[in-house]
Short mmCIF file of C-alpha atoms and ligand atoms in Angstrom, two decimals:
data_model
loop_
_atom_site.label_atom_id
_atom_site.label_comp_id
_atom_site.label_asym_id
_atom_site.label_seq_id
_atom_site.Cartn_x
_atom_site.Cartn_y
_atom_site.Cartn_z
CA MET A 1 69.60 95.53 115.26
CA SER A 2 67.54 98.64 114.81
CA PRO A 3 65.04 98.41 111.94
CA ALA A 4 66.04 101.85 110.70
CA GLU A 5 69.72 100.93 110.18
CA GLU A 6 71.18 103.28 107.60
CA LEU A 7 72.28 101.70 104.31
CA TYR A 8 75.25 102.52 102.10
CA GLU A 9 75.87 101.73 98.48
CA VAL A 10 79.32 100.12 98.25
CA THR A 11 81.07 99.60 94.93
CA LEU A 12 84.20 97.51 94.58
CA VAL A 13 86.12 96.28 91.56
CA VAL A 14 86.24 92.59 92.40
CA ASN A 15 88.59 90.47 90.27
CA GLY A 16 88.41 93.16 87.60
CA VAL A 17 84.60 93.46 87.57
CA PRO A 18 82.78 96.43 89.15
CA ARG A 19 80.27 95.08 91.69
CA SER A 20 78.00 96.94 94.08
CA ALA A 21 75.48 96.27 96.81
CA THR A 22 73.58 98.28 99.37
CA VAL A 23 74.51 97.28 102.91
CA PRO A 24 74.58 98.55 106.50
CA ALA A 25 77.87 100.07 107.70
CA ARG A 26 78.52 97.07 109.92
CA ARG A 27 78.72 94.65 106.95
CA LEU A 28 82.18 93.08 107.09
CA LEU A 29 84.03 92.89 103.79
CA SER A 30 84.13 89.09 104.20
CA ASP A 31 80.32 88.94 104.43
CA PHE A 32 79.94 91.51 101.65
CA LEU A 33 81.89 89.22 99.33
CA ARG A 34 80.22 86.00 100.47
CA HIS A 35 76.61 87.04 101.07
CA ASP A 36 76.02 90.13 98.97
CA LEU A 37 78.22 89.27 95.97
CA GLU A 38 77.91 85.48 96.39
CA LEU A 39 81.63 84.97 96.01
CA THR A 40 81.98 82.17 98.51
CA GLY A 41 85.62 81.39 97.73
CA THR A 42 86.67 83.66 100.60
CA HIS A 43 86.29 81.65 103.81
CA VAL A 44 85.54 82.83 107.31
CA GLY A 45 87.15 80.90 110.16
CA CYS A 46 87.65 82.90 113.32
CA GLU A 47 86.30 86.34 112.47
CA HIS A 48 88.87 88.03 114.65
CA GLY A 49 91.95 88.24 112.49
CA VAL A 50 93.81 85.18 113.70
CA CYS A 51 93.29 82.38 111.16
CA GLY A 52 93.84 84.16 107.83
CA ALA A 53 91.18 82.17 105.90
CA CYS A 54 89.43 85.41 104.89
CA THR A 55 92.54 87.08 103.42
CA VAL A 56 91.89 89.01 100.18
CA LEU A 57 93.95 91.59 98.31
CA VAL A 58 92.78 95.20 98.55
CA ASP A 59 94.57 97.43 96.06
CA GLY A 60 97.14 94.64 95.74
CA ARG A 61 97.93 94.23 99.44
CA PRO A 62 96.67 91.26 101.46
CA ILE A 63 94.32 92.17 104.32
CA ARG A 64 91.93 90.35 106.64
CA SER A 65 88.48 90.85 105.11
CA CYS A 66 86.85 89.95 108.46
CA LEU A 67 88.43 93.03 110.06
CA GLN A 68 87.23 95.65 107.57
CA PHE A 69 83.83 97.10 106.95
CA ALA A 70 82.90 97.01 103.27
CA VAL A 71 81.95 100.68 103.47
CA THR A 72 85.50 101.63 104.58
CA VAL A 73 87.06 100.20 101.43
CA ASP A 74 84.34 101.53 99.07
CA GLY A 75 85.91 102.13 95.65
CA ALA A 76 88.85 99.74 96.15
CA GLU A 77 90.10 96.97 93.87
CA VAL A 78 89.70 93.58 95.49
CA THR A 79 91.21 90.25 94.45
CA THR A 80 89.77 87.08 95.96
CA VAL A 81 90.87 83.48 95.46
CA GLU A 82 88.49 83.37 92.48
CA GLY A 83 90.66 86.03 90.86
CA CYS A 84 93.98 84.23 91.36
CA THR A 85 93.55 82.38 88.05
CA ARG A 86 95.39 82.81 84.76
CA PRO A 87 93.80 85.26 82.31
CA ASP A 88 92.30 82.29 80.40
CA GLY A 89 90.55 81.07 83.56
CA GLU A 90 92.88 78.11 84.18
CA LEU A 91 94.49 77.67 87.58
CA GLY A 92 96.99 80.42 88.36
CA PRO A 93 100.56 79.51 89.38
CA VAL A 94 99.84 79.52 93.11
CA GLN A 95 96.65 77.49 92.76
CA GLN A 96 98.45 75.04 90.44
CA ALA A 97 101.32 74.68 92.90
CA PHE A 98 98.96 73.86 95.79
CA ARG A 99 97.41 71.18 93.60
CA ASP A 100 100.78 69.80 92.45
CA CYS A 101 102.26 69.67 95.95
CA HIS A 102 99.19 68.48 97.82
CA GLY A 103 99.18 71.79 99.69
CA LEU A 104 95.58 71.34 100.83
CA GLN A 105 93.43 68.66 102.38
CA CYS A 106 90.00 69.94 103.44
CA GLY A 107 90.68 73.22 101.65
CA PHE A 108 89.14 75.47 104.26
CA CYS A 109 92.30 77.52 104.79
CA THR A 110 93.37 77.46 101.13
CA PRO A 111 91.76 80.69 99.84
CA GLY A 112 93.69 82.66 102.47
CA PHE A 113 96.96 80.93 101.64
CA VAL A 114 96.51 81.42 97.90
CA THR A 115 95.85 85.17 98.19
CA THR A 116 98.62 85.68 100.75
CA VAL A 117 101.17 83.75 98.68
CA THR A 118 100.10 85.47 95.45
CA ALA A 119 100.87 88.88 96.95
CA TYR A 120 104.04 87.64 98.67
CA LEU A 121 105.60 86.31 95.46
CA GLU A 122 105.03 89.68 93.79
CA GLU A 123 107.34 91.16 96.41
CA ASN A 124 109.76 88.28 96.75
CA PRO A 125 109.65 86.12 93.60
CA ALA A 126 112.34 83.66 94.73
CA PRO A 127 111.96 82.91 98.46
CA THR A 128 114.12 80.49 100.43
CA THR A 129 112.42 77.72 102.42
CA GLU A 130 112.86 79.81 105.56
CA GLN A 131 111.27 82.86 103.94
CA ALA A 132 108.42 80.75 102.57
CA ARG A 133 107.72 79.50 106.08
CA GLU A 134 107.67 83.04 107.46
CA ALA A 135 105.45 84.26 104.62
CA ILE A 136 102.68 81.90 105.72
CA ALA A 137 103.14 82.38 109.48
CA GLY A 138 99.94 84.44 109.66
CA ASN A 139 97.71 81.70 108.22
CA LEU A 140 96.46 78.66 110.09
CA CYS A 141 95.89 75.20 108.64
CA ARG A 142 94.50 72.37 110.75
CA CYS A 143 95.10 69.60 108.22
CA THR A 144 98.35 69.63 106.31
CA GLY A 145 101.04 70.19 108.93
CA TYR A 146 102.34 72.99 106.66
CA GLN A 147 105.17 71.01 105.02
CA ASN A 148 103.33 70.74 101.74
CA ILE A 149 102.21 74.35 101.93
CA VAL A 150 105.83 75.46 102.19
CA ALA A 151 106.61 73.20 99.22
CA SER A 152 103.69 74.82 97.36
CA VAL A 153 105.09 78.30 97.92
CA LEU A 154 108.44 77.24 96.48
CA ARG A 155 106.75 75.45 93.56
CA ALA A 156 104.57 78.48 92.86
CA ALA A 157 107.71 80.62 92.65
CA GLU A 158 109.07 78.20 90.01
CA LEU A 159 105.81 78.14 88.06
CA ARG A 160 105.69 81.93 87.94
CA GLN A 161 109.08 81.90 86.17
CA THR A 162 108.07 79.26 83.62
CA PRO A 163 105.81 80.01 80.64
CA ALA A 164 102.30 78.60 81.18
CA GLU A 165 102.35 75.91 78.43
CA GLU A 166 105.56 74.40 79.72
CA ALA A 167 104.28 74.36 83.30
CA SER A 168 101.12 72.46 82.39
CA ARG A 169 103.35 70.03 80.44
CA MET B 1 80.03 86.82 115.47
CA LYS B 2 78.92 90.06 113.88
CA PRO B 3 79.26 93.58 115.24
CA ALA B 4 76.21 95.30 116.74
CA GLY B 5 74.73 98.17 114.73
CA PHE B 6 76.27 101.62 115.00
CA THR B 7 75.96 105.02 113.40
CA TYR B 8 78.73 105.44 110.88
CA HIS B 9 80.61 108.65 110.16
CA ARG B 10 83.27 109.08 107.51
CA PRO B 11 84.68 112.59 107.78
CA ALA B 12 86.81 113.83 104.87
CA THR B 13 88.93 116.29 106.85
CA VAL B 14 90.56 116.41 110.27
CA ASP B 15 88.34 119.38 111.18
CA ASP B 16 85.22 117.39 110.32
CA ALA B 17 86.53 114.41 112.28
CA VAL B 18 87.11 116.36 115.49
CA ALA B 19 83.75 118.11 115.05
CA VAL B 20 81.98 114.72 114.91
CA LEU B 21 83.98 113.43 117.88
CA ALA B 22 82.95 116.52 119.89
CA GLU B 23 79.32 115.96 118.96
CA VAL B 24 79.10 112.25 119.82
CA GLY B 25 81.36 112.43 122.89
CA PRO B 26 81.91 109.23 124.89
CA ALA B 27 79.38 107.35 122.69
CA GLY B 28 81.88 107.51 119.81
CA LYS B 29 85.03 105.59 118.86
CA VAL B 30 87.66 106.27 116.24
CA LEU B 31 88.01 103.52 113.62
CA ALA B 32 91.50 103.46 112.07
CA GLY B 33 92.95 100.20 110.70
CA GLY B 34 90.41 98.19 112.68
CA GLN B 35 92.96 95.50 113.57
CA SER B 36 92.32 95.84 117.28
CA LEU B 37 88.88 97.43 117.32
CA VAL B 38 87.02 95.21 114.83
CA PRO B 39 87.86 91.97 116.69
CA LEU B 40 86.36 93.59 119.80
CA LEU B 41 83.27 94.63 117.83
CA ASN B 42 82.93 91.20 116.20
CA MET B 43 83.11 89.50 119.59
CA ARG B 44 80.77 92.17 120.98
CA LEU B 45 83.24 93.04 123.69
CA ALA B 46 82.63 96.61 122.52
CA ALA B 47 79.52 98.13 120.97
CA PRO B 48 79.98 101.89 120.54
CA GLU B 49 76.98 103.83 119.29
CA HIS B 50 79.04 105.84 116.83
CA LEU B 51 82.08 104.93 114.78
CA VAL B 52 84.17 107.72 113.30
CA ASP B 53 86.07 106.18 110.39
CA VAL B 54 89.30 108.14 109.79
CA ASN B 55 90.38 106.16 106.72
CA ARG B 56 89.60 109.10 104.42
CA LEU B 57 91.89 111.55 106.21
CA SER B 58 94.60 111.09 103.60
CA ASP B 59 96.41 114.19 104.93
CA LEU B 60 97.39 112.03 107.89
CA ALA B 61 98.87 109.22 105.75
CA TYR B 62 102.48 110.35 106.12
CA VAL B 63 105.83 109.30 107.55
CA ARG B 64 108.30 112.18 108.01
CA ALA B 65 111.91 111.56 108.97
CA ASP B 66 114.71 113.98 109.69
CA GLY B 67 117.81 114.01 111.90
CA ASP B 68 115.72 114.59 115.02
CA GLY B 69 113.24 111.79 114.62
CA VAL B 70 110.38 110.15 112.79
CA THR B 71 106.86 111.56 112.89
CA VAL B 72 104.08 109.20 111.87
CA GLY B 73 100.63 110.49 110.88
CA ALA B 74 97.48 108.73 112.06
CA LEU B 75 96.76 107.10 108.72
CA ALA B 76 100.23 105.65 108.08
CA ARG B 77 99.91 101.87 108.17
CA HIS B 78 102.50 99.80 110.05
CA ALA B 79 103.64 98.58 106.60
CA ASP B 80 104.21 102.15 105.37
CA VAL B 81 106.42 102.94 108.36
CA GLU B 82 108.24 99.61 108.04
CA ARG B 83 109.04 100.26 104.36
CA ASP B 84 110.02 103.91 104.71
CA GLU B 85 113.73 104.10 103.82
CA ALA B 86 114.25 107.59 105.28
CA ALA B 87 112.78 106.48 108.60
CA TYR B 88 114.98 103.37 108.57
CA ALA B 89 118.08 105.45 107.92
CA VAL B 90 117.59 107.68 110.97
CA LEU B 91 115.87 105.20 113.30
CA PRO B 92 116.38 101.54 112.35
CA LEU B 93 114.68 100.48 115.58
CA LEU B 94 111.26 101.25 114.06
CA ARG B 95 111.56 98.76 111.20
CA ASP B 96 113.35 96.25 113.41
CA THR B 97 110.45 96.38 115.86
CA LEU B 98 107.62 96.50 113.32
CA ARG B 99 108.79 93.17 111.89
CA HIS B 100 107.61 91.67 115.20
CA VAL B 101 104.24 93.45 115.22
CA ALA B 102 101.64 90.93 114.04
CA HIS B 103 101.87 89.53 110.49
CA PRO B 104 102.43 91.46 107.25
CA THR B 105 98.72 91.11 106.42
CA ILE B 106 97.76 92.83 109.69
CA ARG B 107 100.47 95.47 109.19
CA ASN B 108 99.00 96.37 105.80
CA ARG B 109 95.93 97.79 107.55
CA GLY B 110 96.85 98.44 111.19
CA THR B 111 98.19 101.92 111.88
CA THR B 112 101.19 102.75 114.04
CA VAL B 113 99.28 105.60 115.68
CA GLY B 114 96.33 103.25 116.31
CA SER B 115 98.54 100.85 118.19
CA ILE B 116 99.80 103.72 120.39
CA ALA B 117 96.21 104.96 120.94
CA HIS B 118 95.12 101.40 121.78
CA ALA B 119 97.87 101.25 124.47
CA ASP B 120 97.97 97.47 124.69
CA PRO B 121 100.73 96.63 127.21
CA ALA B 122 101.73 93.86 124.77
CA GLY B 123 102.04 96.31 121.85
CA GLU B 124 105.67 96.68 120.84
CA LEU B 125 105.34 100.28 119.64
CA THR B 126 104.09 101.52 123.01
CA ALA B 127 107.37 100.33 124.50
CA VAL B 128 109.45 101.87 121.70
CA LEU B 129 107.70 105.23 122.10
CA ALA B 130 108.31 105.10 125.86
CA LEU B 131 111.94 103.99 125.41
CA LEU B 132 112.72 106.92 123.11
CA ALA B 133 110.71 109.35 125.29
CA GLY B 134 108.56 110.19 122.27
CA THR B 135 105.51 112.40 122.05
CA VAL B 136 101.87 112.11 121.02
CA THR B 137 99.95 114.94 119.32
CA LEU B 138 96.20 115.14 119.85
CA ARG B 139 93.59 117.33 118.18
CA SER B 140 90.12 118.22 119.33
CA ALA B 141 87.65 120.89 118.30
CA ALA B 142 89.19 123.00 121.09
CA GLY B 143 92.75 122.81 119.70
CA GLU B 144 95.95 120.78 119.64
CA ARG B 145 98.24 119.51 122.40
CA THR B 146 101.36 117.39 122.53
CA VAL B 147 102.08 115.09 125.47
CA THR B 148 105.03 112.87 126.38
CA ALA B 149 104.73 109.09 126.19
CA ALA B 150 105.06 108.94 129.98
CA ASP B 151 101.99 111.15 130.40
CA PHE B 152 100.07 109.55 127.53
CA PHE B 153 100.01 105.96 128.82
CA THR B 154 97.96 105.83 132.00
CA GLY B 155 97.37 102.09 132.37
CA PRO B 156 96.54 98.92 130.43
CA MET B 157 94.57 99.96 127.32
CA SER B 158 94.15 103.40 128.76
CA THR B 159 95.59 106.79 127.84
CA CYS B 160 95.10 110.44 128.68
CA ALA B 161 93.25 111.01 125.36
CA GLY B 162 89.75 112.37 125.87
CA ALA B 163 86.74 110.98 123.96
CA ALA B 164 86.68 114.07 121.73
CA GLU B 165 90.38 113.87 120.86
CA LEU B 166 91.93 112.42 117.74
CA VAL B 167 95.58 111.38 117.90
CA THR B 168 96.95 113.01 114.77
CA SER B 169 100.58 111.89 114.99
CA VAL B 170 103.29 110.38 117.14
CA THR B 171 106.98 111.33 117.11
CA PHE B 172 109.81 108.88 117.79
CA PRO B 173 112.96 110.91 118.56
CA VAL B 174 116.40 109.71 117.42
CA PRO B 175 118.46 108.98 120.55
CA GLU B 176 121.37 111.36 120.99
CA GLY B 177 125.04 110.42 120.82
CA ARG B 178 126.71 107.21 119.67
CA THR B 179 123.92 104.74 120.08
CA GLY B 180 122.88 101.29 119.02
CA THR B 181 119.35 99.96 119.31
CA VAL B 182 117.83 96.47 119.29
CA TRP B 183 114.35 94.97 119.59
CA THR B 184 114.08 91.34 120.64
CA GLU B 185 111.21 89.20 121.89
CA VAL B 186 109.98 85.68 122.49
CA ALA B 187 106.60 84.76 120.99
CA ARG B 188 104.97 81.38 120.38
CA ARG B 189 104.91 82.05 116.62
CA HIS B 190 106.58 84.81 114.63
CA GLY B 191 104.06 87.66 114.61
CA ASP B 192 102.15 86.66 117.73
CA TYR B 193 102.04 88.93 120.73
CA ALA B 194 105.24 88.44 122.71
CA VAL B 195 105.42 86.52 125.99
CA CYS B 196 108.13 89.04 126.80
CA GLY B 197 109.88 91.57 124.59
CA THR B 198 112.44 94.30 125.06
CA GLY B 199 113.79 97.25 123.13
CA VAL B 200 117.10 98.76 124.21
CA VAL B 201 119.30 101.76 123.54
CA VAL B 202 123.01 101.64 124.41
CA THR B 203 125.04 104.84 124.27
CA LEU B 204 128.85 104.81 124.06
CA ASP B 205 131.28 107.65 124.76
CA ASP B 206 134.22 108.65 122.53
CA ASP B 207 136.37 105.84 123.95
CA LEU B 208 133.64 103.28 123.23
CA ARG B 209 132.84 102.92 126.92
CA VAL B 210 129.25 102.52 128.04
CA ALA B 211 127.65 105.87 128.85
CA GLY B 212 124.02 104.76 128.94
CA ALA B 213 121.87 101.62 128.81
CA ARG B 214 118.06 101.80 128.75
CA ALA B 215 115.46 99.13 128.13
CA ALA B 216 111.70 99.08 127.66
CA TYR B 217 109.48 96.01 127.94
CA VAL B 218 106.19 94.60 126.69
CA SER B 219 104.03 92.02 128.41
CA VAL B 220 105.62 92.43 131.84
CA GLY B 221 103.45 95.20 133.25
CA PRO B 222 100.21 97.13 132.84
CA GLU B 223 101.84 99.85 130.74
CA PRO B 224 105.20 100.23 128.99
CA VAL B 225 108.00 99.84 131.57
CA VAL B 226 111.27 101.73 130.94
CA LEU B 227 114.36 100.93 133.01
CA ASP B 228 117.67 102.79 133.18
CA LEU B 229 120.28 100.05 133.58
CA THR B 230 123.35 102.26 133.16
CA GLU B 231 124.61 101.74 136.73
CA ALA B 232 125.33 98.04 136.08
CA VAL B 233 127.70 98.72 133.17
CA ALA B 234 128.72 102.40 133.31
CA GLY B 235 132.24 103.14 132.04
CA GLU B 236 132.92 99.56 130.91
CA MET B 237 134.29 98.85 127.41
CA HIS B 238 131.53 98.07 124.92
CA ASP B 239 132.86 94.57 124.20
CA ALA B 240 133.77 93.65 127.77
CA ALA B 241 130.87 95.03 129.81
CA ASP B 242 129.08 92.85 132.34
CA TRP B 243 125.81 92.65 130.40
CA PRO B 244 124.46 89.78 132.53
CA ALA B 245 124.67 92.13 135.54
CA ALA B 246 122.41 94.58 133.66
CA GLY B 247 120.04 91.69 132.86
CA ARG B 248 119.91 90.75 136.57
CA LEU B 249 119.29 94.36 137.52
CA ALA B 250 116.35 94.49 135.10
CA ALA B 251 114.90 91.21 136.37
CA GLY B 252 115.04 92.52 139.93
CA ARG B 253 113.08 95.61 139.03
CA LEU B 254 110.33 94.02 136.92
CA ASP B 255 107.18 92.63 138.46
CA PRO B 256 105.20 90.73 135.81
CA ASP B 257 101.97 88.80 136.44
CA ASP B 258 101.07 85.18 135.77
CA ASP B 259 98.66 84.54 132.94
CA ILE B 260 97.64 81.67 130.66
CA HIS B 261 100.71 82.21 128.46
CA ALA B 262 103.44 82.19 131.10
CA THR B 263 104.18 82.34 134.81
CA ALA B 264 105.60 85.49 136.35
CA ALA B 265 108.84 83.64 137.14
CA TYR B 266 109.28 82.51 133.53
CA ARG B 267 108.63 86.05 132.26
CA THR B 268 111.18 87.48 134.68
CA ARG B 269 113.76 84.95 133.53
CA LEU B 270 112.99 85.77 129.89
CA ALA B 271 113.37 89.48 130.62
CA GLU B 272 116.80 88.85 132.17
CA VAL B 273 118.05 86.79 129.25
CA LEU B 274 116.57 89.04 126.55
CA THR B 275 117.93 92.19 128.23
CA THR B 276 121.43 90.74 128.42
CA ARG B 277 121.32 89.64 124.81
CA ALA B 278 119.81 92.87 123.46
CA LEU B 279 122.19 95.17 125.32
CA ARG B 280 125.25 93.25 124.13
CA GLU B 281 124.02 93.38 120.55
CA ALA B 282 123.11 97.08 120.77
CA ALA B 283 126.57 97.91 122.15
CA GLY B 284 128.10 96.10 119.18
CA ARG B 285 125.92 98.11 116.82
CA ALA B 286 126.84 101.38 118.53
CA ALA B 287 130.54 100.55 118.21
CA GLY B 288 130.08 99.37 114.62
CA ALA B 289 128.19 102.50 113.66
CA THR B 290 131.01 104.54 115.09
CA THR B 291 133.63 102.63 113.16
CA ALA B 292 131.59 102.88 109.97
CA ALA B 293 131.08 106.61 110.47
CA ARG B 294 134.80 107.08 111.08
CA ARG B 295 135.71 105.04 108.04
CA GLU B 296 133.37 107.14 105.95
CA ALA B 297 134.75 110.34 107.42
CA SER B 298 138.37 109.34 106.78
CA GLY B 299 137.41 108.08 103.31
CA GLY B 300 135.98 111.51 102.63
CA ASP B 301 139.32 113.10 103.59
CA GLN B 302 141.31 111.31 100.92
C1 LIG C 1 96.04 88.58 114.68
C2 LIG C 1 96.56 89.90 115.20
C3 LIG C 1 97.81 89.93 115.80
C4 LIG C 1 98.32 91.14 116.29
N1 LIG C 1 99.57 91.12 116.85
C5 LIG C 1 100.08 92.27 117.34
C6 LIG C 1 101.38 92.30 117.92
O1 LIG C 1 102.09 91.29 118.00
N2 LIG C 1 101.82 93.49 118.42
C7 LIG C 1 101.06 94.64 118.35
O2 LIG C 1 101.52 95.69 118.79
N3 LIG C 1 99.86 94.64 117.78
C8 LIG C 1 99.35 93.50 117.27
N4 LIG C 1 98.09 93.52 116.71
C9 LIG C 1 97.32 94.80 116.70
C10 LIG C 1 97.72 95.73 115.59
O3 LIG C 1 99.02 96.23 115.77
C11 LIG C 1 96.76 96.89 115.46
O4 LIG C 1 96.92 97.37 114.17
C12 LIG C 1 96.95 98.09 116.35
O5 LIG C 1 97.00 97.68 117.67
C13 LIG C 1 95.79 99.09 116.24
O6 LIG C 1 95.87 99.89 115.09
P1 LIG C 1 94.58 100.08 114.16
O7 LIG C 1 94.93 101.17 113.22
O8 LIG C 1 94.19 98.79 113.58
O9 LIG C 1 93.51 100.65 115.21
P2 LIG C 1 91.96 100.31 115.42
O10 LIG C 1 91.76 98.86 115.64
O11 LIG C 1 91.16 100.97 114.37
O12 LIG C 1 91.74 101.10 116.80
C14 LIG C 1 92.29 100.61 118.02
C15 LIG C 1 91.89 101.55 119.16
O13 LIG C 1 92.61 102.78 119.06
C16 LIG C 1 91.71 103.87 118.87
N5 LIG C 1 92.32 104.73 117.84
C17 LIG C 1 92.90 104.32 116.66
N6 LIG C 1 93.40 105.38 116.00
C18 LIG C 1 93.14 106.48 116.76
C19 LIG C 1 93.42 107.86 116.61
N7 LIG C 1 94.08 108.32 115.54
N8 LIG C 1 93.02 108.71 117.59
C20 LIG C 1 92.36 108.24 118.68
N9 LIG C 1 92.07 106.95 118.88
C21 LIG C 1 92.46 106.07 117.93
C22 LIG C 1 90.40 103.26 118.43
O14 LIG C 1 89.31 104.06 118.81
C23 LIG C 1 90.42 101.94 119.16
O15 LIG C 1 90.01 102.09 120.49
C24 LIG C 1 97.56 92.33 116.20
C25 LIG C 1 96.30 92.30 115.60
C26 LIG C 1 95.78 91.10 115.11
C27 LIG C 1 94.42 91.08 114.49
S1 LIG C 2 88.21 84.80 109.48
FE1 LIG C 2 89.41 86.55 109.18
S2 LIG C 2 91.26 85.96 110.08
FE2 LIG C 2 89.98 84.28 110.59
S1 LIG C 3 93.61 72.12 104.42
FE1 LIG C 3 92.20 71.87 106.03
S2 LIG C 3 92.63 73.61 107.23
FE2 LIG C 3 94.18 73.70 105.78
#
């Protein structure tokens, strides 16, 4: 690394809050979130686009944060797993469903699943089991064997249709 | 791992972009969606001195479809092309194929033009562009040129594009006549690179007899392979043609390599089976499209 590496001020609206930091162009969005903004909910597994743990929403669409430079997406709206909550800060429907259905064990892969599923259900609010399986095909989990993650997707779809009070019983 | 340092450029116009590319020459690389380039940077398999980020060239974020074909600008993401209804109406093969290109999350950022420029012999769109005899338009500070897919792809991960050239668009022509198209592949997981994949176009004449059968392949050669298989099925009825003969003809002409994913023999066998299956299905679609068009035409008469 050359000592004179040029720095860029990058500003993102992260989970509704404008945040900025001054970083070199080679700062990956994943590291920008984790190191510069100290939002460590986004996980980094493979750093080459294969595992999906680093998935965040940029302007509403899920992307791999390990494959983007922060400077490229300067000015964008970003949603991380920390932002997938209800407005009152309680677990959002997808987070709640993963908890209800035992959709995580070690939890390393979970942030990527939660963001991916959150965006997917916006597009397809009532998936079949087959569709739920395909929706998560781009995310790897070494613990669960996926059955409970598929169940979580279907449960999250139900929770999104039910008013919050009822869902929390 | 993290990428090595580089000098970053983010031009706001195509003119600025080609000016920077001319200035930095072979030390520069275009950064589009980053879905192929950033993994290489992260693993330090590539460490260009200059990166020219084209993500601000919003003029190039277009998909244009008309009766002749679909033209995709350099900043159209795979997902934009996949969702474009006008493109689907004239050339369903694009959406059908894009559904096999990586996962939706990758398609949200990766560009269709980037995957052509990257020229990965496992990239589905390289085969589709070759199958349809499409074209690639390049811009440099010196001017613009358009080349055919056959001239563009010069080997695995290599193209005729010079270091100072930006690919501004690619055009996928609509095949002429009564045609049906299919993309099919075998991959370990949905969205992974295919072990073998094929895209086909079947053309029928007015009597629904086979007038043409072409197929293009990924993962069986160093660059997209296109085969004309018409001789195996020419003149046969669309629903009674000897498609397995066309599959055997294809298998005889392909010469894949062994790698960690599959042996050459297994790939050849896959190519035979997938070709047979895809051609049969495409012929059905061509016949169906004809019937539907006729029904619509006669409906319009009443
Ligand atoms: C996990 C994973 C799975 C994938 N699976 C598949 C798959 O199954 N099939 C498939 O086809 N692809 C797959 N891809 C790759 C994906 O399709 C990429 O999006 C695509 O290959 C490159 O497009 P990009 O816009 O991301 O280009 P970048 O990564 O930004 O660039 C790729 C290369 O093309 C050059 N380039 C890009 N745009 C231009 C331009 N306009 N002019 C000149 N040069 C340019 C760059 O300099 C670079 O050398 C996968 C990627 C990942 C991470
Ligand atoms: S860390 Fe980004 S996909 Fe694995
Ligand atoms: S819960 Fe451990 S990797 Fe998925």
